[in-house]
Amino acid sequence: MKFILSLFLVFSLYCNAQNNYPQDYFSSPLEIPLILSGTFAELRSNHFHSGMDIKTQQRTGLRVKASANGFVSRIKISHYGYGKALYITHPNGYTTVYAHLQKFSPEIETYIKKQQYQKETYQIELFPKAEDLPILKDSLVAYSGNTGGSGGPHLHFEIRDKQERPMNPMLFGIDIKDTTYPIIKHVYAYPLEENAFINNSNNKYKLRLTPLKNGDYTTESINAIGNIGFAVSTIDRQDLAANSNGVYNIQTFINGSRNFEIDFKRFSFDETKHINQLIDYEHYSTKKQRLQKLYRKNNPLSLFKSVINEGIIKVEDSTYSVYKIRVADFKNNESWVTVHIKGTKNSISKPEKAKITPYFIKANQTTNLKAKNVTVDFYKDTFYEDFYIDFEVNNDTLKLHKDIKAAKKNFNISFNISKYSNEDKNKLYIAKLIGYNNYPSYISTKRKNNLLIGKTKKLGTFTLVMDTIKPTIKAINFKNKQWLSKYRYLKIKINDEGSGIANYRATINGKWILMEYDYKKNTLTYDFNDRIITDTKNNLKVIVTDNVGNNSTFETLFYRK
């Protein structure tokens, strides 16, 4: 049976995956062998990965080439996220994206800096016209880097369709060597209703996995009754790297009939947030392991295919079923898990009672909670399901459940701060307490008269924090009144221990200069090649402001010929 299923699936997946996409149109964006540290659509925090992360030999500055003819249609530079990113639109309607760049090609760099100096901002988003920056295939467009939210040097590469939906670049012939089977790390079984049980329990159950010599797995048999589902933790590794990457396709079968499939071929950015409903969010929040549900519950993801009965298994008394999970990578290397299910009423026990609180969230309704000086506003469809929520306020601290329920969108937390003096009001912000040490982490906070309003998508414990400490600023590679004629860069270290840095501004002799902010290293860097320094004696002034308005000013003299 397995051989027949495998043969059929390999053929159908090959036809569906490989056809209808131009195979010789896009070339590799780098001049080195392609080795991945991240695959398309793998599970990330609050989103699916939208491209492939290509290793750059643990260094920056590799030449990045255009994958096809086209024109630069978008440029975005930000402190976080993609960092320095370039978008090239091609005549066939697709767009390629190159992110975490160190810098751009000279022509593009000149185009960008002109706009940055005109607008006096480092962070910028531009949409050039087709005739502004035409691009030829394999021409230099940038150099690889580590900017933005990158955790190390690499090139993030995407291919998007006409609707700006990211697609797996491997569909277009971007080839990665992979003869390695996916790895199944964990399998869990879930009772999905009050009267469903697995091995005499109404709680999720971790199955013991036994690896077989052919790369497949089997588990212990389970006794069950009622509607149950499964979840799997799985990774894939390519041949030339040990990174734990994402898989391409997962299917499940009950007694030989397919009842669930998820295909990581393409998604939209509007739906990527639903990853938190695809995984067991509570399990991830408490154990930092991503269990991917093999059933669909209140989840509109377009990645689902061929879902029968929402992927749920209905187990009746005195039945015997074989449940199989097939996990495959793009090259159709596959791993199977076999679970034997015996339906028996003997597995029925008294279900645990759910915790009932005075506060109940209905997912399809707006809910407002208020106690003492705190109000919480949940808008309609903030959550995926109804649940009783913990809500308690003590001494400017809000305990708002545990972070075990996935939210689709932000909700508002409001603190009335009328009891504080006017001076103190200006220094308050809302923080989420995180970790064992309850570290206060700033959340986006705005003040409206006597209200502080914070926006967040995560439940947990929140409190008011006062920040009266100014940011710190100090020179890294130069001293006051130093000659810097042979220097290429000015480097400044900035830091803020409280609410965090909100903005900065730097000038030389009163003229704004472009300083690049690297939040991972807390540094500002100015490149003298911008060539606006014409005076011998120069006054550098840097002003840094934190999120509650505390600011510091750094001034120094330097000389340059």
Coordinates of C-alpha atoms in Angstrom, one line a residue:
M1 CA 0.0 0.0 0.0
K2 CA 2.7 2.4 1.0
F3 CA 4.6 1.8 -2.3
I4 CA 1.5 2.5 -4.4
L5 CA 0.7 5.6 -2.4
S6 CA 4.2 6.9 -2.7
L7 CA 4.4 6.3 -6.5
F8 CA 1.1 8.1 -7.0
L9 CA 2.0 11.0 -4.8
V10 CA 5.5 11.5 -6.2
F11 CA 4.0 11.6 -9.8
S12 CA 1.2 14.0 -8.9
L13 CA 3.4 16.3 -6.8
Y14 CA 6.0 16.4 -9.5
C15 CA 3.5 17.3 -12.1
N16 CA 1.8 19.9 -10.0
A17 CA 5.0 21.4 -8.5
Q18 CA 7.2 21.6 -11.6
N19 CA 4.8 22.6 -14.4
N20 CA 3.3 26.0 -15.1
Y21 CA 6.4 27.9 -13.9
P22 CA 9.2 29.1 -16.1
Q23 CA 12.2 26.8 -15.4
D24 CA 15.0 28.7 -17.2
Y25 CA 13.9 32.3 -16.6
F26 CA 15.4 33.1 -13.2
S27 CA 19.1 32.6 -12.5
S28 CA 20.8 32.3 -9.2
P29 CA 21.2 35.7 -7.4
L30 CA 24.7 34.7 -6.1
E31 CA 27.9 33.5 -7.7
I32 CA 28.5 30.8 -5.2
P33 CA 26.9 27.3 -4.7
L34 CA 23.4 27.7 -3.2
I35 CA 23.2 26.4 0.4
L36 CA 20.2 27.3 2.5
S37 CA 19.8 28.3 6.1
G38 CA 16.1 28.7 5.6
T39 CA 13.5 27.4 3.2
F40 CA 10.3 28.8 1.8
A41 CA 7.2 28.9 4.1
E42 CA 9.0 27.3 7.1
L43 CA 7.4 28.2 10.4
R44 CA 8.7 31.4 12.0
S45 CA 7.5 33.5 14.9
N46 CA 4.1 34.9 13.9
H47 CA 4.7 34.3 10.1
F48 CA 5.7 32.0 7.4
H49 CA 9.1 32.5 5.9
S50 CA 8.5 34.2 2.5
G51 CA 11.6 33.2 0.6
M52 CA 14.8 31.2 0.8
D53 CA 17.7 32.2 3.0
I54 CA 20.9 31.6 1.1
K55 CA 24.2 31.3 3.1
T56 CA 26.9 33.7 2.2
Q57 CA 29.9 31.8 3.7
Q58 CA 29.5 33.6 7.0
R59 CA 30.5 36.9 5.5
T60 CA 29.0 40.0 3.9
G61 CA 29.8 41.8 0.7
L62 CA 29.1 39.1 -1.9
R63 CA 27.9 40.3 -5.3
V64 CA 24.1 40.0 -5.7
K65 CA 22.9 39.7 -9.3
A66 CA 19.5 40.3 -10.9
S67 CA 17.8 37.0 -11.5
A68 CA 16.3 38.2 -14.8
N69 CA 15.7 41.4 -16.9
G70 CA 13.4 44.0 -15.4
F71 CA 13.4 47.2 -13.5
V72 CA 13.7 48.3 -9.9
S73 CA 10.1 48.8 -8.8
R74 CA 10.6 49.3 -5.1
I75 CA 13.4 50.0 -2.6
K76 CA 12.8 49.8 1.1
I77 CA 15.4 50.6 3.9
S78 CA 14.4 50.1 7.5
H79 CA 16.1 49.5 10.8
Y80 CA 14.3 46.2 11.3
G81 CA 12.6 43.5 9.1
Y82 CA 14.2 43.2 5.7
G83 CA 16.8 46.0 6.4
K84 CA 18.0 47.1 3.0
A85 CA 15.7 45.4 0.4
L86 CA 15.4 45.7 -3.4
Y87 CA 12.4 44.6 -5.5
I88 CA 12.8 44.0 -9.3
T89 CA 9.7 43.5 -11.5
H90 CA 10.2 41.4 -14.6
P91 CA 8.4 41.3 -18.0
N92 CA 6.7 38.0 -17.2
G93 CA 4.8 39.6 -14.2
Y94 CA 6.9 38.1 -11.4
T95 CA 8.9 40.2 -8.9
T96 CA 12.1 39.1 -7.2
V97 CA 13.1 40.4 -3.8
Y98 CA 16.7 40.7 -2.3
A99 CA 16.8 41.5 1.4
H100 CA 19.2 42.1 4.3
L101 CA 21.6 43.8 1.9
Q102 CA 24.8 45.5 2.9
K103 CA 24.6 48.1 0.1
F104 CA 23.3 48.6 -3.4
S105 CA 25.1 48.9 -6.7
P106 CA 26.7 52.3 -7.3
E107 CA 23.9 53.5 -9.6
I108 CA 21.1 52.4 -7.2
E109 CA 23.0 53.7 -4.2
T110 CA 23.3 57.1 -5.7
Y111 CA 19.6 57.1 -6.6
I112 CA 18.7 56.2 -3.0
K113 CA 21.0 58.6 -1.2
K114 CA 19.7 61.5 -3.2
Q115 CA 16.2 60.8 -1.9
Q116 CA 17.5 60.1 1.7
Y117 CA 19.2 63.5 1.8
Q118 CA 16.2 65.3 0.3
K119 CA 13.9 63.8 2.9
E120 CA 16.5 63.8 5.7
T121 CA 15.8 60.2 6.7
Y122 CA 17.7 56.9 6.7
Q123 CA 14.5 54.8 6.7
I124 CA 12.9 55.2 3.3
E125 CA 10.6 53.5 0.8
L126 CA 10.8 54.4 -2.9
F127 CA 8.9 53.2 -6.0
P128 CA 11.0 54.1 -9.0
K129 CA 9.4 54.3 -12.5
A130 CA 10.2 51.6 -15.0
E131 CA 12.6 53.9 -16.9
D132 CA 14.5 55.1 -13.8
L133 CA 16.5 51.9 -13.0
P134 CA 16.3 49.3 -15.8
I135 CA 18.1 46.1 -14.9
L136 CA 19.7 43.4 -17.1
K137 CA 19.8 39.7 -16.1
D138 CA 22.9 38.8 -14.1
S139 CA 23.9 42.4 -13.6
L140 CA 25.2 43.6 -10.2
V141 CA 22.4 45.1 -8.1
A142 CA 23.7 44.9 -4.5
Y143 CA 26.0 43.3 -2.1
S144 CA 24.9 40.7 0.5
G145 CA 24.7 41.8 4.1
N146 CA 23.2 41.3 7.6
T147 CA 20.9 44.4 7.9
G148 CA 17.5 44.5 9.5
G149 CA 16.2 41.5 11.5
S150 CA 18.8 39.1 10.1
G151 CA 20.4 36.8 12.6
G152 CA 23.6 36.4 10.6
P153 CA 25.0 37.2 7.1
H154 CA 22.8 35.7 4.3
L155 CA 20.7 36.7 1.3
H156 CA 17.0 36.5 1.6
F157 CA 15.6 35.8 -1.9
E158 CA 12.0 35.8 -3.0
I159 CA 9.9 35.3 -6.1
R160 CA 6.4 36.9 -6.0
D161 CA 3.5 36.6 -8.4
K162 CA 1.4 39.4 -9.9
Q163 CA -0.7 39.6 -6.7
E164 CA 2.5 40.0 -4.6
R165 CA 2.1 36.5 -3.2
P166 CA 5.5 34.9 -2.4
M167 CA 6.1 31.6 -4.0
N168 CA 8.7 28.8 -3.5
P169 CA 11.7 29.8 -5.7
M170 CA 12.4 26.1 -6.2
L171 CA 9.3 26.0 -8.4
F172 CA 11.2 28.1 -10.9
G173 CA 14.2 25.8 -11.2
I174 CA 16.4 27.4 -8.4
D175 CA 18.0 24.1 -7.5
I176 CA 19.2 23.0 -4.1
K177 CA 20.9 19.7 -3.5
D178 CA 18.7 17.5 -1.3
T179 CA 18.6 13.8 -1.0
T180 CA 17.9 13.8 2.8
Y181 CA 14.6 12.6 4.3
P182 CA 12.6 15.0 6.5
I183 CA 13.0 14.3 10.2
I184 CA 9.9 13.7 12.4
K185 CA 10.7 15.0 15.9
H186 CA 7.3 14.7 17.7
V187 CA 3.8 13.4 17.1
Y188 CA 0.9 14.3 19.4
A189 CA -2.8 13.1 19.4
Y190 CA -5.6 15.5 20.5
P191 CA -9.1 14.9 21.8
L192 CA -11.1 17.5 20.0
E193 CA -14.3 17.5 22.0
E194 CA -15.4 17.0 25.6
N195 CA -16.4 13.4 25.1
A196 CA -13.3 12.4 23.1
F197 CA -10.5 10.5 24.8
I198 CA -7.1 9.1 24.0
N199 CA -5.7 6.4 26.3
N200 CA -8.3 7.3 29.0
S201 CA -7.4 11.0 28.9
N202 CA -9.1 14.1 27.6
N203 CA -5.7 15.9 27.3
K204 CA -3.4 15.8 24.3
Y205 CA -1.1 12.8 24.3
K206 CA 2.5 12.6 23.1
L207 CA 3.2 9.4 21.1
R208 CA 6.4 7.4 21.4
L209 CA 8.1 7.5 18.1
T210 CA 10.2 4.6 16.9
P211 CA 12.4 5.3 13.8
L212 CA 12.7 2.5 11.3
K213 CA 15.7 1.6 9.1
N214 CA 14.2 3.1 6.0
G215 CA 13.7 6.5 7.5
D216 CA 10.1 6.0 8.4
Y217 CA 8.6 5.9 11.8
T218 CA 6.0 4.0 13.8
T219 CA 4.4 4.8 17.1
E220 CA 2.7 3.0 19.9
S221 CA -0.9 2.0 19.3
I222 CA -3.5 4.2 21.0
N223 CA -7.0 3.6 22.4
A224 CA -9.4 6.3 21.5
I225 CA -13.0 7.3 21.2
G226 CA -14.7 10.4 19.6
N227 CA -13.2 13.1 17.4
I228 CA -9.5 13.3 17.5
G229 CA -6.7 15.0 15.6
F230 CA -2.9 14.9 15.3
A231 CA 0.0 17.3 15.2
V232 CA 3.5 16.9 14.1
S233 CA 6.9 18.6 14.7
T234 CA 9.1 18.1 11.7
I235 CA 12.1 19.6 9.9
D236 CA 14.0 19.1 6.7
R237 CA 17.8 19.3 6.1
Q238 CA 19.4 19.7 2.7
D239 CA 22.6 17.8 1.9
L240 CA 25.1 20.6 2.4
A241 CA 23.9 22.1 5.6
A242 CA 22.8 21.1 9.1
N243 CA 20.1 23.8 9.5
S244 CA 16.7 22.8 10.7
N245 CA 14.6 23.9 7.7
G246 CA 10.9 23.7 6.8
V247 CA 9.2 20.9 4.7
Y248 CA 7.3 21.3 1.5
N249 CA 4.2 19.1 1.8
I250 CA 2.3 17.1 4.6
Q251 CA -0.5 14.7 3.9
T252 CA -2.4 12.3 6.2
F253 CA -4.4 9.1 5.4
I254 CA -6.9 7.2 7.4
N255 CA -7.3 3.6 6.3
G256 CA -5.6 4.4 2.9
S257 CA -7.8 7.4 2.1
R258 CA -6.3 10.9 2.1
N259 CA -8.0 13.2 4.6
F260 CA -5.7 16.2 4.9
E261 CA -3.0 18.0 3.0
I262 CA -1.0 21.2 3.4
D263 CA 1.1 22.4 0.6
F264 CA 3.8 25.1 1.1
K265 CA 3.8 26.4 -2.4
R266 CA 2.5 29.9 -2.1
F267 CA 0.7 32.2 0.4
S268 CA -0.3 35.8 0.8
F269 CA 1.1 38.2 3.4
D270 CA -2.5 38.9 4.6
E271 CA -2.8 35.3 5.8
T272 CA 0.7 34.7 7.2
K273 CA -0.6 35.6 10.7
H274 CA -2.7 32.5 10.7
I275 CA 0.4 30.5 11.4
N276 CA -0.4 30.9 15.1
Q277 CA -3.6 28.9 14.5
L278 CA -1.9 26.3 12.4
I279 CA 0.5 25.5 15.2
D280 CA -0.4 24.5 18.8
Y281 CA 0.1 28.1 20.0
E282 CA -0.1 27.2 23.7
H283 CA 2.5 24.4 23.3
Y284 CA 4.8 26.8 21.5
S285 CA 4.4 29.6 24.0
T286 CA 5.2 27.3 27.0
K287 CA 7.7 24.9 25.5
K288 CA 9.1 26.7 22.4
Q289 CA 8.3 23.7 20.2
R290 CA 6.2 24.2 17.0
L291 CA 3.6 21.4 16.7
Q292 CA 1.8 21.7 13.3
K293 CA -1.8 20.7 13.5
L294 CA -2.9 18.1 10.9
Y295 CA -6.5 19.2 11.2
R296 CA -8.2 22.5 10.4
K297 CA -10.0 24.5 13.0
N298 CA -11.2 28.1 12.3
N299 CA -8.2 28.7 10.0
P300 CA -8.7 30.3 6.6
L301 CA -5.2 29.5 5.3
S302 CA -5.0 28.9 1.6
L303 CA -2.2 26.4 2.1
F304 CA -4.8 23.6 2.9
K305 CA -5.6 21.1 0.2
S306 CA -7.9 18.1 0.0
V307 CA -9.1 18.5 3.6
I308 CA -11.8 15.9 4.4
N309 CA -13.9 16.4 7.5
E310 CA -11.4 19.1 8.5
G311 CA -8.7 16.4 8.9
I312 CA -10.5 15.2 12.0
I313 CA -10.6 11.4 12.7
K314 CA -13.9 10.1 14.1
V315 CA -13.1 7.0 16.2
E316 CA -16.0 4.7 17.1
D317 CA -16.2 1.8 19.5
S318 CA -14.9 -1.6 18.4
T319 CA -13.1 -0.2 15.3
Y320 CA -9.5 -0.5 14.2
S321 CA -7.9 2.2 12.0
V322 CA -4.5 2.9 10.5
Y323 CA -3.5 6.6 10.4
K324 CA -0.5 7.6 8.3
I325 CA 1.4 10.9 8.1
R326 CA 3.5 11.6 5.0
V327 CA 6.0 14.5 5.2
A328 CA 7.9 15.4 2.1
D329 CA 10.5 18.0 1.0
F330 CA 10.6 19.7 -2.4
K331 CA 12.7 16.9 -3.9
N332 CA 10.0 14.4 -2.8
N333 CA 12.2 12.8 -0.2
E334 CA 9.6 11.5 2.2
S335 CA 9.1 10.2 5.7
W336 CA 6.1 8.3 6.9
V337 CA 4.6 7.8 10.4
T338 CA 2.2 5.0 11.1
V339 CA -0.3 5.2 14.0
H340 CA -2.6 2.3 14.9
I341 CA -5.9 3.4 16.5
K342 CA -8.2 1.1 18.4
G343 CA -11.7 2.5 19.1
T344 CA -12.9 1.5 22.5
K345 CA -15.3 2.9 25.1
N346 CA -12.8 1.7 27.8
S347 CA -10.9 4.8 27.1
I348 CA -13.7 7.0 28.4
S349 CA -13.0 8.8 31.7
K350 CA -14.4 11.9 33.4
P351 CA -13.1 14.9 31.5
E352 CA -11.3 17.7 33.3
K353 CA -13.4 20.8 33.9
A354 CA -12.4 23.9 32.1
K355 CA -11.4 26.8 34.3
I356 CA -14.3 29.3 34.5
T357 CA -13.7 33.0 35.2
P358 CA -16.1 35.9 35.4
Y359 CA -14.9 37.0 32.0
F360 CA -15.7 35.3 28.7
I361 CA -14.4 36.1 25.2
K362 CA -16.7 35.5 22.3
A363 CA -14.5 35.5 19.2
N364 CA -17.2 37.0 16.9
Q365 CA -18.1 39.9 19.3
T366 CA -16.4 43.0 20.7
T367 CA -15.5 42.6 24.4
N368 CA -14.5 45.4 26.8
L369 CA -13.0 44.6 30.1
K370 CA -12.6 47.2 32.9
A371 CA -11.2 47.2 36.4
K372 CA -9.9 50.1 38.5
N373 CA -7.7 52.2 36.2
V374 CA -7.4 49.7 33.3
T375 CA -9.5 49.0 30.3
V376 CA -8.9 46.3 27.7
D377 CA -10.7 46.5 24.3
F378 CA -10.9 43.3 22.2
Y379 CA -12.5 43.9 18.8
K380 CA -14.5 41.4 16.9
D381 CA -12.5 38.5 15.5
T382 CA -9.4 39.3 17.6
F383 CA -9.3 35.6 18.6
Y384 CA -10.0 32.3 16.8
E385 CA -12.2 30.8 19.5
D386 CA -14.3 31.5 22.5
F387 CA -12.7 31.1 26.0
Y388 CA -12.8 32.2 29.6
I389 CA -10.1 34.8 30.2
D390 CA -8.2 35.8 33.4
F391 CA -8.4 39.5 34.1
E392 CA -7.0 41.1 37.2
V393 CA -5.6 44.5 38.1
N394 CA -3.4 45.3 41.1
N395 CA -1.2 48.3 41.6
D396 CA -0.9 49.4 38.0
T397 CA -0.2 45.8 37.0
L398 CA -2.6 44.0 34.6
K399 CA -2.7 40.2 34.6
L400 CA -4.4 39.4 31.3
H401 CA -4.4 35.6 31.0
K402 CA -1.3 33.7 29.9
D403 CA 0.1 34.1 26.4
I404 CA -1.5 30.8 25.3
K405 CA -4.2 32.1 23.0
A406 CA -3.4 33.2 19.4
A407 CA -4.7 36.6 18.3
K408 CA -5.3 37.6 14.8
K409 CA -4.9 41.4 15.4
N410 CA -4.0 44.0 17.9
F411 CA -6.1 44.8 20.9
N412 CA -5.9 47.9 23.1
I413 CA -4.8 48.2 26.7
S414 CA -5.6 51.6 28.4
F415 CA -4.3 52.8 31.7
N416 CA -5.8 55.9 33.4
I417 CA -2.9 57.9 34.7
S418 CA -4.7 60.9 36.2
K419 CA -3.3 60.2 39.6
Y420 CA 0.2 61.0 38.4
S421 CA 1.8 64.4 38.3
N422 CA 2.1 66.1 34.9
E423 CA 5.8 65.6 34.9
D424 CA 5.5 61.9 35.6
K425 CA 2.8 61.4 33.0
N426 CA 5.2 62.3 30.3
K427 CA 7.7 59.6 31.4
L428 CA 5.3 56.6 31.7
Y429 CA 4.9 53.8 29.2
I430 CA 3.2 50.4 29.1
A431 CA 5.4 47.3 29.2
K432 CA 4.8 43.6 28.9
L433 CA 6.6 41.6 31.6
I434 CA 8.6 38.8 30.0
G435 CA 10.8 35.9 31.1
Y436 CA 11.5 34.6 34.5
N437 CA 12.8 37.9 35.7
N438 CA 9.7 39.8 34.5
Y439 CA 11.7 42.1 32.3
P440 CA 9.6 45.1 31.3
S441 CA 9.5 45.2 27.4
Y442 CA 8.1 48.3 25.8
I443 CA 4.9 48.0 23.8
S444 CA 3.7 50.6 21.3
T445 CA 2.3 53.3 23.6
K446 CA 0.5 56.6 22.9
R447 CA -0.9 59.1 25.3
K448 CA -4.3 60.7 25.0
N449 CA -5.0 63.2 27.8
N450 CA -5.0 61.1 31.0
L451 CA -4.9 57.7 29.1
L452 CA -1.9 55.7 28.1
I453 CA -3.0 53.3 25.3
G454 CA -0.9 50.4 24.2
K455 CA -1.4 48.0 21.3
T456 CA -0.3 44.4 21.3
K457 CA -1.3 40.9 19.9
K458 CA -0.1 39.0 22.9
L459 CA -1.8 38.2 26.2
G460 CA 0.2 38.2 29.5
T461 CA 1.1 40.6 32.3
F462 CA 1.5 44.3 31.7
T463 CA 2.5 47.2 33.9
L464 CA 3.2 50.9 33.9
V465 CA 6.9 51.8 33.9
M466 CA 8.5 55.2 34.4
D467 CA 11.5 56.1 32.3
T468 CA 13.5 59.1 33.4
I469 CA 16.9 58.0 32.1
K470 CA 18.3 59.6 29.0
P471 CA 19.8 57.6 26.2
T472 CA 23.6 57.3 26.1
I473 CA 25.8 58.5 23.2
K474 CA 29.6 58.0 22.8
A475 CA 32.1 57.9 20.0
I476 CA 33.6 54.5 19.0
N477 CA 36.4 55.1 16.6
F478 CA 37.5 58.8 17.2
K479 CA 38.1 61.4 19.9
N480 CA 37.3 65.0 20.3
K481 CA 39.4 67.4 18.2
Q482 CA 41.0 64.5 16.3
W483 CA 42.2 64.6 12.7
L484 CA 40.1 62.2 10.6
S485 CA 41.4 62.8 7.1
K486 CA 42.1 59.1 6.5
Y487 CA 38.9 57.8 8.0
R488 CA 36.2 56.3 5.9
Y489 CA 33.6 56.1 8.7
L490 CA 32.4 57.8 11.8
K491 CA 31.0 55.4 14.3
I492 CA 28.8 56.3 17.3
K493 CA 27.4 54.0 20.0
I494 CA 23.9 54.8 21.3
N495 CA 21.8 52.9 23.9
D496 CA 18.7 53.3 26.0
E497 CA 18.0 51.1 29.0
G498 CA 14.4 52.0 29.4
S499 CA 11.7 52.5 26.8
G500 CA 14.1 52.1 23.9
I501 CA 15.3 54.4 21.1
A502 CA 12.6 56.1 19.1
N503 CA 14.7 58.3 16.7
Y504 CA 17.9 60.1 16.2
R505 CA 19.3 63.0 14.2
A506 CA 22.9 63.8 13.2
T507 CA 24.4 67.0 11.7
I508 CA 27.8 68.2 10.7
N509 CA 28.1 72.0 10.8
G510 CA 24.4 72.2 11.0
K511 CA 23.8 70.1 7.9
W512 CA 21.9 66.8 8.2
I513 CA 24.0 63.7 7.5
L514 CA 22.9 60.1 6.8
M515 CA 23.8 57.8 9.6
E516 CA 22.9 54.1 9.4
Y517 CA 21.5 52.6 12.5
D518 CA 22.3 49.0 13.4
Y519 CA 20.1 48.2 16.4
K520 CA 21.8 44.8 16.9
K521 CA 25.1 46.6 17.6
N522 CA 23.6 49.9 18.9
T523 CA 25.7 51.8 16.4
L524 CA 25.3 54.8 14.1
T525 CA 27.7 54.9 11.1
Y526 CA 28.4 57.8 8.8
D527 CA 30.2 57.2 5.5
F528 CA 32.6 60.1 4.5
N529 CA 32.2 59.0 0.9
D530 CA 28.9 60.8 0.9
R531 CA 31.3 63.7 0.3
I532 CA 29.4 66.6 1.8
I533 CA 32.3 67.5 4.2
T534 CA 34.2 70.5 2.7
D535 CA 35.4 72.3 5.9
T536 CA 38.6 71.6 7.8
K537 CA 37.0 72.2 11.2
N538 CA 33.8 70.3 11.7
N539 CA 31.2 70.1 14.5
L540 CA 29.3 66.8 14.8
K541 CA 26.0 66.9 16.7
V542 CA 23.9 63.8 17.4
I543 CA 20.5 63.9 19.2
V544 CA 18.9 60.7 20.3
T545 CA 15.4 60.4 21.7
D546 CA 13.8 57.5 23.5
N547 CA 10.1 56.4 23.3
V548 CA 8.9 58.7 26.2
G549 CA 10.8 61.8 24.9
N550 CA 14.0 61.7 27.0
N551 CA 16.8 63.0 24.7
S552 CA 20.5 63.3 24.9
T553 CA 22.8 65.5 22.8
F554 CA 26.4 64.6 21.8
E555 CA 28.7 67.2 20.3
T556 CA 32.3 67.0 19.3
L557 CA 34.9 68.6 17.0
F558 CA 36.9 66.8 14.3
Y559 CA 39.3 68.0 11.6
R560 CA 39.5 66.7 8.1
K561 CA 41.3 67.7 4.8

